[in-house]
Amino acid sequence: MSLMMQAKTPRSELHARQATRKARLPERMLLPLLVLLIISITTTFAREGMNTVYLSGQVVNTENGAPIKNQMVYIQSEVASSGGFSFYHIRYTDDNGFFYDTLTTTALKGSMLIHAYDVNGLKYELTEYFRFLWENEYYANVVLEVFDPGLVSDFQANFDHEIDTASGDQLSYNFTDESTGAGIVHWFWDFGDGNHSYERNPTHLYEQPGIYDVSLTISTENLSCDLLSSVVIKKVKVGMKGYYHLGGHAFAGYFPVDEGTAYLYKIEEDEFIPIDTVEFDTLGYYFFYQLIEGNYKVKTFPSSGSANAGEYLPTYFGNELLWTKAELINLTQTGWEYDISMIPNHNYASGTGIIDGQVSFDNKNPEVENIEVILFDGNDYCLAYMKSSKNGIFQFSELPFGTYKVLAEVPGMYTYPTIITLSQENPTIEGLNIVVYDEDIHYGIGDGPETLISGMGELYPNPARDHVNLAFNLKQEGNVQVFIIDQAGQVTANHSRHYPGGENLIRMNTSHLAAGIYRVMVLIGNEKHIKSFIKIN
């Protein structure tokens, strides 16, 4: 490794990680094992109040991983990303190269810059992020590499470690010897839990989560006075909650979007939970840090001041306009390549047709502002996009005659299009009512919902294998739409047909579905009904 190192910023560090495609979060947490055992490892959201960062780190030599003692370490907040949380501390490393700090804040997220200088005055810096969404305490353990010519040695113990993915056990770790030196014939590992190994590259299974002081001692043969030995100690976080980052570029055509916003949502069972909002950098890049393992969806949006505003539409990862069609991000490791190509806004020829209506919320509050309303043509190309006014009003005007689809896009709520045909005889559609429910969006023209179903039975068989049946009684004939929806909000099957009044039966094929819990949504006009069933194989 070169003796020269440029100062790193959070952004340059992110792009460096993206370029190498080997991004890994540093090991975190440092406290005695008995204290760590009481830490909650649940995914429950943290309560508001005072939050604490327990920071520990190790400064090592860039050349061989040797710990550097008595090294001055500077720790300061990035105020712009930390909600005004400001601090500046100086700490010194101990004999094993470790340093410690404790920070308290009411900020829910942020980052800190940790840096040190070598003997030549060169600055070495890293960024550590924190987020108090799932816990009120964050335990950070970082490694800062600094060049120290006094520690350049041909004989130095060093090792790396990682989860033993082959075993499938989060408490099993592989340890890899990375020591330097000739004639090494002895390796002695102390795993910090009372167990030892003499293998060069051992695998060890811990009994319980925690932070362990793991040491490796290497030595040569004990021949006369030629015996050489070296010891290194590292902090290893075992079985604790992992945190990951994700990011990507937002493109408008071939070029990154100049200005815009990215929204992050977490999918937990039937919940669609907003997590964070960030602005793009100057290269059209967005990133979210300190996320737990799980399923996420990302939406990007050109800002009003962007050169792409009006030309490109709010687009989800997977290059989709609707959240139900957006690609699910199953986050199990850090990834920087969740790129999004924003969907262009198609133009249409001018005409005299008009579609207007109102968005309302659950029939209780007629005023729903800034709801996204999208107009598609008969081929599902997006023709126009707008946000509802303060009174929930929207209008698409100067439309040529033809068939259109209108729907509202509300993250976490189900959206289904209203199909409208404008003609010489029917050039204007007024009073299009889009109702936003807690779970689903219903639509209709004219008056509010009416009860069209006088009776609906339970789904059977339940659990289901190849099919599921639904019996219902209609007060009058009408079009019935049925959707099977998985836990991620994806429509996996649908059925639409005009049914006569009276008793009816729908048989839906489920043979293609994976095992799991599904919901069946029945739409008749403005009316909705939800049923659930379990699919087994």
mmCIF file of N, CA, C and O in Angstrom, residues 354-355 400-405 418-429 445:
data_model
loop_
_atom_site.group_PDB
_atom_site.id
_atom_site.type_symbol
_atom_site.label_atom_id
_atom_site.label_comp_id
_atom_site.label_asym_id
_atom_site.label_seq_id
_atom_site.Cartn_x
_atom_site.Cartn_y
_atom_site.Cartn_z
ATOM 1 N N ILE A 354 -61.880 16.365 -21.286
ATOM 2 C CA ILE A 354 -61.547 16.770 -19.917
ATOM 3 C C ILE A 354 -61.910 15.632 -18.956
ATOM 4 O O ILE A 354 -62.983 15.030 -19.082
ATOM 5 N N ILE A 355 -61.006 15.360 -18.029
ATOM 6 C CA ILE A 355 -61.283 14.440 -16.920
ATOM 7 C C ILE A 355 -60.964 15.184 -15.639
ATOM 8 O O ILE A 355 -59.827 15.633 -15.444
ATOM 9 N N PRO A 400 -57.230 14.389 -26.259
ATOM 10 C CA PRO A 400 -57.905 13.875 -27.454
ATOM 11 C C PRO A 400 -58.860 12.758 -27.061
ATOM 12 O O PRO A 400 -58.711 12.136 -26.007
ATOM 13 N N PHE A 401 -59.846 12.495 -27.899
ATOM 14 C CA PHE A 401 -60.789 11.430 -27.601
ATOM 15 C C PHE A 401 -60.076 10.078 -27.630
ATOM 16 O O PHE A 401 -59.175 9.845 -28.422
ATOM 17 N N GLY A 402 -60.501 9.209 -26.727
ATOM 18 C CA GLY A 402 -59.886 7.894 -26.637
ATOM 19 C C GLY A 402 -60.117 7.300 -25.267
ATOM 20 O O GLY A 402 -60.867 7.836 -24.440
ATOM 21 N N THR A 403 -59.450 6.173 -25.009
ATOM 22 C CA THR A 403 -59.589 5.461 -23.736
ATOM 23 C C THR A 403 -58.407 5.766 -22.831
ATOM 24 O O THR A 403 -57.248 5.744 -23.270
ATOM 25 N N TYR A 404 -58.709 6.034 -21.553
ATOM 26 C CA TYR A 404 -57.678 6.404 -20.578
ATOM 27 C C TYR A 404 -57.855 5.604 -19.289
ATOM 28 O O TYR A 404 -58.938 5.056 -19.025
ATOM 29 N N LYS A 405 -56.784 5.593 -18.519
ATOM 30 C CA LYS A 405 -56.827 5.021 -17.181
ATOM 31 C C LYS A 405 -56.337 6.082 -16.201
ATOM 32 O O LYS A 405 -55.312 6.728 -16.436
ATOM 33 N N THR A 418 -59.161 3.532 -12.950
ATOM 34 C CA THR A 418 -60.500 3.730 -13.484
ATOM 35 C C THR A 418 -60.364 3.899 -14.997
ATOM 36 O O THR A 418 -59.603 4.744 -15.462
ATOM 37 N N ILE A 419 -61.087 3.106 -15.772
ATOM 38 C CA ILE A 419 -61.005 3.163 -17.228
ATOM 39 C C ILE A 419 -62.107 4.079 -17.751
ATOM 40 O O ILE A 419 -63.290 3.899 -17.430
ATOM 41 N N ILE A 420 -61.700 5.076 -18.539
ATOM 42 C CA ILE A 420 -62.622 6.097 -19.028
ATOM 43 C C ILE A 420 -62.440 6.255 -20.535
ATOM 44 O O ILE A 420 -61.308 6.278 -21.029
ATOM 45 N N THR A 421 -63.545 6.377 -21.250
ATOM 46 C CA THR A 421 -63.493 6.634 -22.688
ATOM 47 C C THR A 421 -64.120 7.994 -22.981
ATOM 48 O O THR A 421 -65.287 8.244 -22.639
ATOM 49 N N LEU A 422 -63.322 8.869 -23.591
ATOM 50 C CA LEU A 422 -63.810 10.171 -24.024
ATOM 51 C C LEU A 422 -64.169 10.107 -25.507
ATOM 52 O O LEU A 422 -63.404 9.549 -26.311
ATOM 53 N N SER A 423 -65.308 10.666 -25.857
ATOM 54 C CA SER A 423 -65.765 10.621 -27.245
ATOM 55 C C SER A 423 -66.497 11.911 -27.576
ATOM 56 O O SER A 423 -66.693 12.780 -26.707
ATOM 57 N N GLN A 424 -66.918 12.032 -28.825
ATOM 58 C CA GLN A 424 -67.675 13.204 -29.253
ATOM 59 C C GLN A 424 -68.960 13.332 -28.451
ATOM 60 O O GLN A 424 -69.391 14.422 -28.096
ATOM 61 N N GLU A 425 -69.587 12.192 -28.142
ATOM 62 C CA GLU A 425 -70.815 12.201 -27.367
ATOM 63 C C GLU A 425 -70.563 12.397 -25.878
ATOM 64 O O GLU A 425 -71.435 12.837 -25.131
ATOM 65 N N ASN A 426 -69.370 12.025 -25.409
ATOM 66 C CA ASN A 426 -69.054 12.098 -23.974
ATOM 67 C C ASN A 426 -67.654 12.697 -23.806
ATOM 68 O O ASN A 426 -66.706 12.012 -23.435
ATOM 69 N N PRO A 427 -67.500 14.009 -24.079
ATOM 70 C CA PRO A 427 -66.158 14.616 -24.084
ATOM 71 C C PRO A 427 -65.623 14.966 -22.705
ATOM 72 O O PRO A 427 -64.422 15.216 -22.555
ATOM 73 N N THR A 428 -66.486 14.973 -21.693
ATOM 74 C CA THR A 428 -66.058 15.415 -20.362
ATOM 75 C C THR A 428 -66.536 14.429 -19.302
ATOM 76 O O THR A 428 -67.701 14.030 -19.295
ATOM 77 N N ILE A 429 -65.618 14.052 -18.433
ATOM 78 C CA ILE A 429 -65.949 13.241 -17.259
ATOM 79 C C ILE A 429 -65.747 14.107 -16.023
ATOM 80 O O ILE A 429 -64.626 14.565 -15.754
ATOM 81 N N ILE A 445 -67.314 6.845 -10.344
ATOM 82 C CA ILE A 445 -67.759 8.102 -10.927
ATOM 83 C C ILE A 445 -69.110 8.455 -10.307
ATOM 84 O O ILE A 445 -70.011 7.622 -10.257
#
